[in-house]
Amino acid sequence: MPVRSHLPQDNPQVPPLLKKLERLRGNTRSAHYGVITGTVVVFVSIGFSVAWKSPFPTIATIVQLLCAMIKWNVCSDKEVNILKELASFGDIRSIPIFLDTFFHTDAPAYAYLPTVMGLSRALPKVKADEVSSFNKRHIDLLHSIIVYYSPNQLNSLDNSFKFKHQRKLHQHLPPEACYALREGILKAFVHIGNEETAHVLTHFIQEDSDSKGKTDLQELARISLLKLQERLDRENEATTLLRASSENGDSLLRPVYGHHNEERPETLLRAVTPNREDKEA
């Protein structure tokens, strides 16, 4: 995702890091595909080597596979180091690329901790004029994260989009990191939430609380929902007024005439021709 130029330029180091991370992710992806392809080719080559009694293709392929694995590990390590550096800044320009990490299937498991740390620091800084930085996939992801499931509940759920990110959080992160992330999301929802967000928060508030952490998050969700609803009401009211103004715009500039027998402006401006008596005089 390109760097958003309209977001505040808090730290000049952030844009170069974002661009470097994008390039690294491309290399990581190609290395990952190389590992998968190399693994398949190794097994195929083994079959041919057994049949033709020639070990050379297998050895060559194994070397290529090892090179791809090394490249994958190197790129992944560099990627995680950049994520850690971005997380230390807590810059809101990093939020889109942090969120994309959840969709980056080639990212290593240890990439989630710096990602969540960065989101926890940056999301509370988001304002309403930055809502365009979040696409629908990002908002859906935040909705899916805020819905609370215990690890035992997740084990009985399917592996659909709605639950797989929850599993990643519980599998790779300590509870306090998950709490900080949800807290940051709830604060950001005040400015970037929509009608669907209001439904998600309402459902979350109505759930049974099984821990103090969840109770605290539900209380914060109530505050966020109240502020979000106020913002949505203001936006709907402004939209209604603009629509009414545009529908009546033609009548606002229409000249006002009196009775039907009054002369219109084109009559008033008509040239007056002198009558016969005036001419004889």
PDB file of C-alpha atoms in Angstrom:
ATOM      1  CA  MET A   1       0.000   0.000   0.000  1.00  0.00           C
ATOM      2  CA  PRO A   2       1.451   3.425  -0.907  1.00  0.00           C
ATOM      3  CA  VAL A   3       2.421   5.890   1.786  1.00  0.00           C
ATOM      4  CA  ARG A   4      -0.415   8.313   2.513  1.00  0.00           C
ATOM      5  CA  SER A   5       0.898  11.785   1.840  1.00  0.00           C
ATOM      6  CA  HIS A   6      -1.969  13.508   3.666  1.00  0.00           C
ATOM      7  CA  LEU A   7      -1.099  11.944   7.003  1.00  0.00           C
ATOM      8  CA  PRO A   8       1.003  14.021   9.412  1.00  0.00           C
ATOM      9  CA  GLN A   9       4.724  13.795   8.834  1.00  0.00           C
ATOM     10  CA  ASP A  10       5.695  12.994  12.425  1.00  0.00           C
ATOM     11  CA  ASN A  11       8.999  11.286  11.712  1.00  0.00           C
ATOM     12  CA  PRO A  12      11.025  11.570   8.480  1.00  0.00           C
ATOM     13  CA  GLN A  13      12.394   8.039   8.966  1.00  0.00           C
ATOM     14  CA  VAL A  14       8.986   6.420   8.515  1.00  0.00           C
ATOM     15  CA  PRO A  15       8.368   6.789   4.729  1.00  0.00           C
ATOM     16  CA  PRO A  16      11.742   5.216   3.709  1.00  0.00           C
ATOM     17  CA  LEU A  17      11.116   2.333   6.118  1.00  0.00           C
ATOM     18  CA  LEU A  18       7.648   1.731   4.663  1.00  0.00           C
ATOM     19  CA  LYS A  19       9.021   1.610   1.130  1.00  0.00           C
ATOM     20  CA  LYS A  20      11.834  -0.718   2.168  1.00  0.00           C
ATOM     21  CA  LEU A  21       9.357  -3.013   3.894  1.00  0.00           C
ATOM     22  CA  GLU A  22       7.229  -3.195   0.749  1.00  0.00           C
ATOM     23  CA  ARG A  23      10.255  -4.291  -1.291  1.00  0.00           C
ATOM     24  CA  LEU A  24      11.252  -6.832   1.333  1.00  0.00           C
ATOM     25  CA  ARG A  25       7.789  -8.341   1.351  1.00  0.00           C
ATOM     26  CA  GLY A  26       8.034  -8.855  -2.377  1.00  0.00           C
ATOM     27  CA  ASN A  27      11.349 -10.673  -1.905  1.00  0.00           C
ATOM     28  CA  THR A  28       9.955 -12.708   0.979  1.00  0.00           C
ATOM     29  CA  ARG A  29       6.990 -13.743  -1.129  1.00  0.00           C
ATOM     30  CA  SER A  30       9.174 -14.845  -4.038  1.00  0.00           C
ATOM     31  CA  ALA A  31      11.469 -16.755  -1.659  1.00  0.00           C
ATOM     32  CA  HIS A  32       8.474 -18.456  -0.065  1.00  0.00           C
ATOM     33  CA  TYR A  33       7.217 -19.566  -3.463  1.00  0.00           C
ATOM     34  CA  GLY A  34      10.747 -20.737  -4.246  1.00  0.00           C
ATOM     35  CA  VAL A  35      10.740 -22.925  -1.134  1.00  0.00           C
ATOM     36  CA  ILE A  36       7.379 -24.449  -2.041  1.00  0.00           C
ATOM     37  CA  THR A  37       8.374 -25.023  -5.671  1.00  0.00           C
ATOM     38  CA  GLY A  38      11.781 -26.360  -4.672  1.00  0.00           C
ATOM     39  CA  THR A  39      10.225 -28.837  -2.242  1.00  0.00           C
ATOM     40  CA  VAL A  40       7.909 -30.181  -4.916  1.00  0.00           C
ATOM     41  CA  VAL A  41      10.727 -30.424  -7.441  1.00  0.00           C
ATOM     42  CA  VAL A  42      12.950 -32.255  -4.932  1.00  0.00           C
ATOM     43  CA  PHE A  43      10.403 -35.013  -4.467  1.00  0.00           C
ATOM     44  CA  VAL A  44       9.864 -35.258  -8.221  1.00  0.00           C
ATOM     45  CA  SER A  45      13.619 -35.328  -8.815  1.00  0.00           C
ATOM     46  CA  ILE A  46      14.035 -38.066  -6.243  1.00  0.00           C
ATOM     47  CA  GLY A  47      11.602 -40.168  -8.198  1.00  0.00           C
ATOM     48  CA  PHE A  48      13.454 -39.572 -11.449  1.00  0.00           C
ATOM     49  CA  SER A  49      16.818 -40.171  -9.762  1.00  0.00           C
ATOM     50  CA  VAL A  50      15.668 -43.525  -8.480  1.00  0.00           C
ATOM     51  CA  ALA A  51      14.359 -44.469 -11.891  1.00  0.00           C
ATOM     52  CA  TRP A  52      17.370 -43.188 -13.878  1.00  0.00           C
ATOM     53  CA  LYS A  53      19.970 -43.731 -11.130  1.00  0.00           C
ATOM     54  CA  SER A  54      21.261 -40.185 -11.490  1.00  0.00           C
ATOM     55  CA  PRO A  55      21.583 -38.129  -8.280  1.00  0.00           C
ATOM     56  CA  PHE A  56      22.677 -34.878  -9.946  1.00  0.00           C
ATOM     57  CA  PRO A  57      19.259 -33.312 -10.581  1.00  0.00           C
ATOM     58  CA  THR A  58      18.270 -34.018  -6.981  1.00  0.00           C
ATOM     59  CA  ILE A  59      21.451 -32.508  -5.555  1.00  0.00           C
ATOM     60  CA  ALA A  60      21.108 -29.400  -7.718  1.00  0.00           C
ATOM     61  CA  THR A  61      17.493 -28.954  -6.727  1.00  0.00           C
ATOM     62  CA  ILE A  62      18.291 -29.396  -3.038  1.00  0.00           C
ATOM     63  CA  VAL A  63      20.924 -26.669  -3.322  1.00  0.00           C
ATOM     64  CA  GLN A  64      18.352 -24.350  -4.927  1.00  0.00           C
ATOM     65  CA  LEU A  65      15.866 -25.193  -2.179  1.00  0.00           C
ATOM     66  CA  LEU A  66      18.398 -24.408   0.533  1.00  0.00           C
ATOM     67  CA  CYS A  67      19.208 -21.064  -1.119  1.00  0.00           C
ATOM     68  CA  ALA A  68      15.501 -20.192  -1.251  1.00  0.00           C
ATOM     69  CA  MET A  69      15.076 -21.102   2.419  1.00  0.00           C
ATOM     70  CA  ILE A  70      18.060 -18.955   3.407  1.00  0.00           C
ATOM     71  CA  LYS A  71      16.705 -16.030   1.392  1.00  0.00           C
ATOM     72  CA  TRP A  72      13.290 -16.475   2.996  1.00  0.00           C
ATOM     73  CA  ASN A  73      14.764 -16.449   6.500  1.00  0.00           C
ATOM     74  CA  VAL A  74      16.996 -13.451   5.785  1.00  0.00           C
ATOM     75  CA  CYS A  75      14.142 -11.436   4.259  1.00  0.00           C
ATOM     76  CA  SER A  76      11.803 -12.398   7.104  1.00  0.00           C
ATOM     77  CA  ASP A  77      14.344 -11.315   9.721  1.00  0.00           C
ATOM     78  CA  LYS A  78      14.873  -7.973   7.977  1.00  0.00           C
ATOM     79  CA  GLU A  79      11.123  -7.496   7.684  1.00  0.00           C
ATOM     80  CA  VAL A  80      10.597  -8.097  11.393  1.00  0.00           C
ATOM     81  CA  ASN A  81      13.416  -5.675  12.264  1.00  0.00           C
ATOM     82  CA  ILE A  82      11.720  -2.944  10.217  1.00  0.00           C
ATOM     83  CA  LEU A  83       8.378  -3.709  11.882  1.00  0.00           C
ATOM     84  CA  LYS A  84      10.045  -3.336  15.279  1.00  0.00           C
ATOM     85  CA  GLU A  85      11.529   0.015  14.262  1.00  0.00           C
ATOM     86  CA  LEU A  86       8.188   1.254  12.937  1.00  0.00           C
ATOM     87  CA  ALA A  87       6.458   0.062  16.103  1.00  0.00           C
ATOM     88  CA  SER A  88       8.827   2.165  18.224  1.00  0.00           C
ATOM     89  CA  PHE A  89       7.650   5.324  16.418  1.00  0.00           C
ATOM     90  CA  GLY A  90       3.922   4.619  16.740  1.00  0.00           C
ATOM     91  CA  ASP A  91       3.380   6.644  13.563  1.00  0.00           C
ATOM     92  CA  ILE A  92      -0.130   6.493  12.099  1.00  0.00           C
ATOM     93  CA  ARG A  93       1.302   6.258   8.574  1.00  0.00           C
ATOM     94  CA  SER A  94       2.428   2.744   9.513  1.00  0.00           C
ATOM     95  CA  ILE A  95      -1.098   1.533  10.363  1.00  0.00           C
ATOM     96  CA  PRO A  96      -2.063   0.287   6.865  1.00  0.00           C
ATOM     97  CA  ILE A  97       1.102  -1.781   6.479  1.00  0.00           C
ATOM     98  CA  PHE A  98       0.725  -3.130  10.023  1.00  0.00           C
ATOM     99  CA  LEU A  99      -2.813  -4.248   9.199  1.00  0.00           C
ATOM    100  CA  ASP A 100      -1.640  -5.808   5.937  1.00  0.00           C
ATOM    101  CA  THR A 101       0.712  -8.008   7.984  1.00  0.00           C
ATOM    102  CA  PHE A 102      -2.311 -10.050   9.056  1.00  0.00           C
ATOM    103  CA  PHE A 103      -3.021 -10.777   5.378  1.00  0.00           C
ATOM    104  CA  HIS A 104       0.665 -11.369   4.550  1.00  0.00           C
ATOM    105  CA  THR A 105       0.651 -15.180   4.590  1.00  0.00           C
ATOM    106  CA  ASP A 106       4.443 -15.320   4.161  1.00  0.00           C
ATOM    107  CA  ALA A 107       5.107 -13.327   7.336  1.00  0.00           C
ATOM    108  CA  PRO A 108       6.725 -15.354  10.131  1.00  0.00           C
ATOM    109  CA  ALA A 109       4.909 -15.887  13.406  1.00  0.00           C
ATOM    110  CA  TYR A 110       7.325 -13.607  15.272  1.00  0.00           C
ATOM    111  CA  ALA A 111       6.218 -10.679  13.085  1.00  0.00           C
ATOM    112  CA  TYR A 112       2.913 -10.363  14.943  1.00  0.00           C
ATOM    113  CA  LEU A 113       4.288  -9.003  18.222  1.00  0.00           C
ATOM    114  CA  PRO A 114       5.911  -5.851  16.721  1.00  0.00           C
ATOM    115  CA  THR A 115       2.873  -5.476  14.471  1.00  0.00           C
ATOM    116  CA  VAL A 116       0.480  -5.469  17.410  1.00  0.00           C
ATOM    117  CA  MET A 117       2.759  -3.178  19.420  1.00  0.00           C
ATOM    118  CA  GLY A 118       2.826  -0.681  16.544  1.00  0.00           C
ATOM    119  CA  LEU A 119      -0.958  -0.793  16.127  1.00  0.00           C
ATOM    120  CA  SER A 120      -1.520  -0.375  19.865  1.00  0.00           C
ATOM    121  CA  ARG A 121       0.581   2.800  19.841  1.00  0.00           C
ATOM    122  CA  ALA A 122      -0.654   4.288  16.565  1.00  0.00           C
ATOM    123  CA  LEU A 123      -4.404   3.554  16.528  1.00  0.00           C
ATOM    124  CA  PRO A 124      -5.291   5.863  19.448  1.00  0.00           C
ATOM    125  CA  LYS A 125      -3.772   8.773  17.467  1.00  0.00           C
ATOM    126  CA  VAL A 126      -6.125   8.329  14.506  1.00  0.00           C
ATOM    127  CA  LYS A 127      -8.531  11.181  13.736  1.00  0.00           C
ATOM    128  CA  ALA A 128     -11.650  11.394  11.601  1.00  0.00           C
ATOM    129  CA  ASP A 129      -9.898  13.035   8.631  1.00  0.00           C
ATOM    130  CA  GLU A 130      -7.672   9.961   8.269  1.00  0.00           C
ATOM    131  CA  VAL A 131     -10.503   7.496   7.676  1.00  0.00           C
ATOM    132  CA  SER A 132      -9.555   7.262   3.976  1.00  0.00           C
ATOM    133  CA  SER A 133      -6.358   5.459   5.008  1.00  0.00           C
ATOM    134  CA  PHE A 134      -8.449   2.414   5.942  1.00  0.00           C
ATOM    135  CA  ASN A 135     -10.046   0.270   3.257  1.00  0.00           C
ATOM    136  CA  LYS A 136     -12.967  -2.087   3.854  1.00  0.00           C
ATOM    137  CA  ARG A 137     -10.644  -5.038   4.421  1.00  0.00           C
ATOM    138  CA  HIS A 138      -8.868  -3.138   7.197  1.00  0.00           C
ATOM    139  CA  ILE A 139     -12.132  -2.199   8.910  1.00  0.00           C
ATOM    140  CA  ASP A 140     -13.419  -5.781   8.663  1.00  0.00           C
ATOM    141  CA  LEU A 141     -10.162  -6.981  10.213  1.00  0.00           C
ATOM    142  CA  LEU A 142     -10.526  -4.576  13.135  1.00  0.00           C
ATOM    143  CA  HIS A 143     -14.122  -5.735  13.603  1.00  0.00           C
ATOM    144  CA  SER A 144     -13.007  -9.363  13.703  1.00  0.00           C
ATOM    145  CA  ILE A 145     -10.286  -8.613  16.266  1.00  0.00           C
ATOM    146  CA  ILE A 146     -12.514  -6.697  18.656  1.00  0.00           C
ATOM    147  CA  VAL A 147     -14.977  -9.583  18.935  1.00  0.00           C
ATOM    148  CA  TYR A 148     -13.802 -11.432  22.002  1.00  0.00           C
ATOM    149  CA  TYR A 149     -13.245 -15.188  22.076  1.00  0.00           C
ATOM    150  CA  SER A 150     -11.411 -17.177  24.684  1.00  0.00           C
ATOM    151  CA  PRO A 151      -8.812 -19.726  23.479  1.00  0.00           C
ATOM    152  CA  ASN A 152     -11.174 -22.579  24.392  1.00  0.00           C
ATOM    153  CA  GLN A 153     -13.968 -21.019  22.328  1.00  0.00           C
ATOM    154  CA  LEU A 154     -11.658 -20.547  19.338  1.00  0.00           C
ATOM    155  CA  ASN A 155     -10.818 -24.244  19.285  1.00  0.00           C
ATOM    156  CA  SER A 156     -14.434 -25.057  18.493  1.00  0.00           C
ATOM    157  CA  LEU A 157     -14.788 -22.440  15.730  1.00  0.00           C
ATOM    158  CA  ASP A 158     -13.994 -22.819  12.050  1.00  0.00           C
ATOM    159  CA  ASN A 159     -10.942 -21.352  10.300  1.00  0.00           C
ATOM    160  CA  SER A 160     -12.793 -18.646   8.380  1.00  0.00           C
ATOM    161  CA  PHE A 161     -11.600 -15.056   8.033  1.00  0.00           C
ATOM    162  CA  LYS A 162     -13.566 -14.032  11.105  1.00  0.00           C
ATOM    163  CA  PHE A 163     -11.663 -16.344  13.440  1.00  0.00           C
ATOM    164  CA  LYS A 164      -8.216 -17.015  11.954  1.00  0.00           C
ATOM    165  CA  HIS A 165      -6.835 -13.649  13.073  1.00  0.00           C
ATOM    166  CA  GLN A 166      -8.122 -14.299  16.563  1.00  0.00           C
ATOM    167  CA  ARG A 167      -6.182 -17.561  16.560  1.00  0.00           C
ATOM    168  CA  LYS A 168      -3.017 -15.780  15.459  1.00  0.00           C
ATOM    169  CA  LEU A 169      -3.342 -13.326  18.324  1.00  0.00           C
ATOM    170  CA  HIS A 170      -3.868 -16.009  20.945  1.00  0.00           C
ATOM    171  CA  GLN A 171      -1.210 -18.317  19.539  1.00  0.00           C
ATOM    172  CA  HIS A 172       1.619 -15.810  19.092  1.00  0.00           C
ATOM    173  CA  LEU A 173       0.940 -13.018  21.597  1.00  0.00           C
ATOM    174  CA  PRO A 174       0.712 -12.619  25.382  1.00  0.00           C
ATOM    175  CA  PRO A 175      -2.710 -11.602  26.793  1.00  0.00           C
ATOM    176  CA  GLU A 176      -1.557  -8.084  27.691  1.00  0.00           C
ATOM    177  CA  ALA A 177      -0.596  -7.427  24.043  1.00  0.00           C
ATOM    178  CA  CYS A 178      -4.030  -8.576  22.853  1.00  0.00           C
ATOM    179  CA  TYR A 179      -5.662  -6.303  25.436  1.00  0.00           C
ATOM    180  CA  ALA A 180      -3.592  -3.279  24.349  1.00  0.00           C
ATOM    181  CA  LEU A 181      -4.499  -3.908  20.706  1.00  0.00           C
ATOM    182  CA  ARG A 182      -8.235  -4.095  21.422  1.00  0.00           C
ATOM    183  CA  GLU A 183      -7.986  -0.968  23.559  1.00  0.00           C
ATOM    184  CA  GLY A 184      -6.348   0.925  20.679  1.00  0.00           C
ATOM    185  CA  ILE A 185      -8.976  -0.325  18.220  1.00  0.00           C
ATOM    186  CA  LEU A 186     -11.836   0.838  20.452  1.00  0.00           C
ATOM    187  CA  LYS A 187     -10.315   4.324  20.671  1.00  0.00           C
ATOM    188  CA  ALA A 188      -9.847   4.478  16.908  1.00  0.00           C
ATOM    189  CA  PHE A 189     -13.433   3.363  16.229  1.00  0.00           C
ATOM    190  CA  VAL A 190     -14.664   6.702  17.560  1.00  0.00           C
ATOM    191  CA  HIS A 191     -13.149   8.373  14.477  1.00  0.00           C
ATOM    192  CA  ILE A 192     -13.103   5.675  11.773  1.00  0.00           C
ATOM    193  CA  GLY A 193     -16.064   3.478  12.712  1.00  0.00           C
ATOM    194  CA  ASN A 194     -19.233   3.116  10.641  1.00  0.00           C
ATOM    195  CA  GLU A 195     -22.757   1.756  11.106  1.00  0.00           C
ATOM    196  CA  GLU A 196     -21.442  -1.806  11.103  1.00  0.00           C
ATOM    197  CA  THR A 197     -18.958  -0.831  13.809  1.00  0.00           C
ATOM    198  CA  ALA A 198     -21.842   0.309  15.996  1.00  0.00           C
ATOM    199  CA  HIS A 199     -23.446  -3.142  15.643  1.00  0.00           C
ATOM    200  CA  VAL A 200     -20.143  -4.867  16.476  1.00  0.00           C
ATOM    201  CA  LEU A 201     -19.670  -2.748  19.598  1.00  0.00           C
ATOM    202  CA  THR A 202     -23.261  -3.299  20.702  1.00  0.00           C
ATOM    203  CA  HIS A 203     -22.844  -7.060  20.375  1.00  0.00           C
ATOM    204  CA  PHE A 204     -19.535  -6.951  22.248  1.00  0.00           C
ATOM    205  CA  ILE A 205     -21.021  -4.924  25.119  1.00  0.00           C
ATOM    206  CA  GLN A 206     -23.915  -7.369  25.505  1.00  0.00           C
ATOM    207  CA  GLU A 207     -21.658 -10.428  25.802  1.00  0.00           C
ATOM    208  CA  ASP A 208     -21.126 -12.115  29.149  1.00  0.00           C
ATOM    209  CA  SER A 209     -17.930 -11.045  30.866  1.00  0.00           C
ATOM    210  CA  ASP A 210     -15.672 -13.819  32.109  1.00  0.00           C
ATOM    211  CA  SER A 211     -12.656 -11.708  33.148  1.00  0.00           C
ATOM    212  CA  LYS A 212     -11.755  -8.272  34.466  1.00  0.00           C
ATOM    213  CA  GLY A 213      -9.925  -7.501  31.240  1.00  0.00           C
ATOM    214  CA  LYS A 214     -13.042  -8.090  29.192  1.00  0.00           C
ATOM    215  CA  THR A 215     -15.142  -6.036  31.624  1.00  0.00           C
ATOM    216  CA  ASP A 216     -12.749  -3.103  31.238  1.00  0.00           C
ATOM    217  CA  LEU A 217     -12.857  -3.415  27.445  1.00  0.00           C
ATOM    218  CA  GLN A 218     -16.668  -3.502  27.495  1.00  0.00           C
ATOM    219  CA  GLU A 219     -16.741  -0.300  29.541  1.00  0.00           C
ATOM    220  CA  LEU A 220     -14.408   1.350  27.032  1.00  0.00           C
ATOM    221  CA  ALA A 221     -16.599   0.002  24.213  1.00  0.00           C
ATOM    222  CA  ARG A 222     -19.641   1.732  25.774  1.00  0.00           C
ATOM    223  CA  ILE A 223     -17.831   5.065  25.755  1.00  0.00           C
ATOM    224  CA  SER A 224     -16.605   4.525  22.192  1.00  0.00           C
ATOM    225  CA  LEU A 225     -20.087   3.527  21.012  1.00  0.00           C
ATOM    226  CA  LEU A 226     -21.632   6.668  22.521  1.00  0.00           C
ATOM    227  CA  LYS A 227     -19.089   8.951  20.833  1.00  0.00           C
ATOM    228  CA  LEU A 228     -19.295   7.015  17.573  1.00  0.00           C
ATOM    229  CA  GLN A 229     -23.086   7.284  17.498  1.00  0.00           C
ATOM    230  CA  GLU A 230     -22.899  11.026  18.124  1.00  0.00           C
ATOM    231  CA  ARG A 231     -20.487  11.390  15.209  1.00  0.00           C
ATOM    232  CA  LEU A 232     -22.637   9.279  12.888  1.00  0.00           C
ATOM    233  CA  ASP A 233     -25.736  11.306  13.833  1.00  0.00           C
ATOM    234  CA  ARG A 234     -23.923  14.548  13.016  1.00  0.00           C
ATOM    235  CA  GLU A 235     -22.764  13.181   9.667  1.00  0.00           C
ATOM    236  CA  ASN A 236     -26.254  11.914   8.793  1.00  0.00           C
ATOM    237  CA  GLU A 237     -27.780  15.257   9.745  1.00  0.00           C
ATOM    238  CA  ALA A 238     -25.268  17.148   7.612  1.00  0.00           C
ATOM    239  CA  THR A 239     -25.928  14.813   4.688  1.00  0.00           C
ATOM    240  CA  THR A 240     -29.680  15.341   5.024  1.00  0.00           C
ATOM    241  CA  LEU A 241     -29.306  19.126   5.052  1.00  0.00           C
ATOM    242  CA  LEU A 242     -27.057  19.070   1.997  1.00  0.00           C
ATOM    243  CA  ARG A 243     -29.500  16.853   0.139  1.00  0.00           C
ATOM    244  CA  ALA A 244     -32.429  19.122   0.970  1.00  0.00           C
ATOM    245  CA  SER A 245     -30.449  22.184  -0.099  1.00  0.00           C
ATOM    246  CA  SER A 246     -29.514  20.624  -3.442  1.00  0.00           C
ATOM    247  CA  GLU A 247     -33.094  19.586  -4.156  1.00  0.00           C
ATOM    248  CA  ASN A 248     -34.392  23.135  -3.557  1.00  0.00           C
ATOM    249  CA  GLY A 249     -31.450  24.896  -5.108  1.00  0.00           C
ATOM    250  CA  ASP A 250     -33.367  25.900  -8.258  1.00  0.00           C
ATOM    251  CA  SER A 251     -36.105  27.636  -6.298  1.00  0.00           C
ATOM    252  CA  LEU A 252     -33.664  29.545  -4.095  1.00  0.00           C
ATOM    253  CA  LEU A 253     -32.482  31.595  -7.088  1.00  0.00           C
ATOM    254  CA  ARG A 254     -35.853  31.883  -8.826  1.00  0.00           C
ATOM    255  CA  PRO A 255     -37.139  35.515  -9.055  1.00  0.00           C
ATOM    256  CA  VAL A 256     -40.167  36.217  -6.930  1.00  0.00           C
ATOM    257  CA  TYR A 257     -43.233  37.579  -8.707  1.00  0.00           C
ATOM    258  CA  GLY A 258     -46.407  38.963  -7.181  1.00  0.00           C
ATOM    259  CA  HIS A 259     -49.856  38.363  -8.602  1.00  0.00           C
ATOM    260  CA  HIS A 260     -50.287  36.702 -11.939  1.00  0.00           C
ATOM    261  CA  ASN A 261     -51.326  39.951 -13.583  1.00  0.00           C
ATOM    262  CA  GLU A 262     -48.221  41.839 -12.520  1.00  0.00           C
ATOM    263  CA  GLU A 263     -45.830  42.590 -15.282  1.00  0.00           C
ATOM    264  CA  ARG A 264     -42.665  40.470 -15.411  1.00  0.00           C
ATOM    265  CA  PRO A 265     -39.169  41.926 -15.750  1.00  0.00           C
ATOM    266  CA  GLU A 266     -39.106  41.383 -19.516  1.00  0.00           C
ATOM    267  CA  THR A 267     -42.260  43.529 -19.786  1.00  0.00           C
ATOM    268  CA  LEU A 268     -40.858  46.230 -17.561  1.00  0.00           C
ATOM    269  CA  LEU A 269     -37.738  46.481 -19.681  1.00  0.00           C
ATOM    270  CA  ARG A 270     -39.641  46.707 -23.010  1.00  0.00           C
ATOM    271  CA  ALA A 271     -39.070  49.939 -24.964  1.00  0.00           C
ATOM    272  CA  VAL A 272     -41.944  52.445 -24.611  1.00  0.00           C
ATOM    273  CA  THR A 273     -43.375  53.702 -27.942  1.00  0.00           C
ATOM    274  CA  PRO A 274     -44.870  57.266 -27.783  1.00  0.00           C
ATOM    275  CA  ASN A 275     -48.627  57.474 -28.658  1.00  0.00           C
ATOM    276  CA  ARG A 276     -50.172  59.599 -31.426  1.00  0.00           C
ATOM    277  CA  GLU A 277     -51.121  62.600 -29.156  1.00  0.00           C
ATOM    278  CA  ASP A 278     -47.552  62.929 -27.989  1.00  0.00           C
ATOM    279  CA  LYS A 279     -46.370  62.969 -31.577  1.00  0.00           C
ATOM    280  CA  GLU A 280     -48.891  65.672 -32.654  1.00  0.00           C
ATOM    281  CA  ALA A 281     -47.912  67.772 -29.676  1.00  0.00           C
TER     282      ALA A 281
END
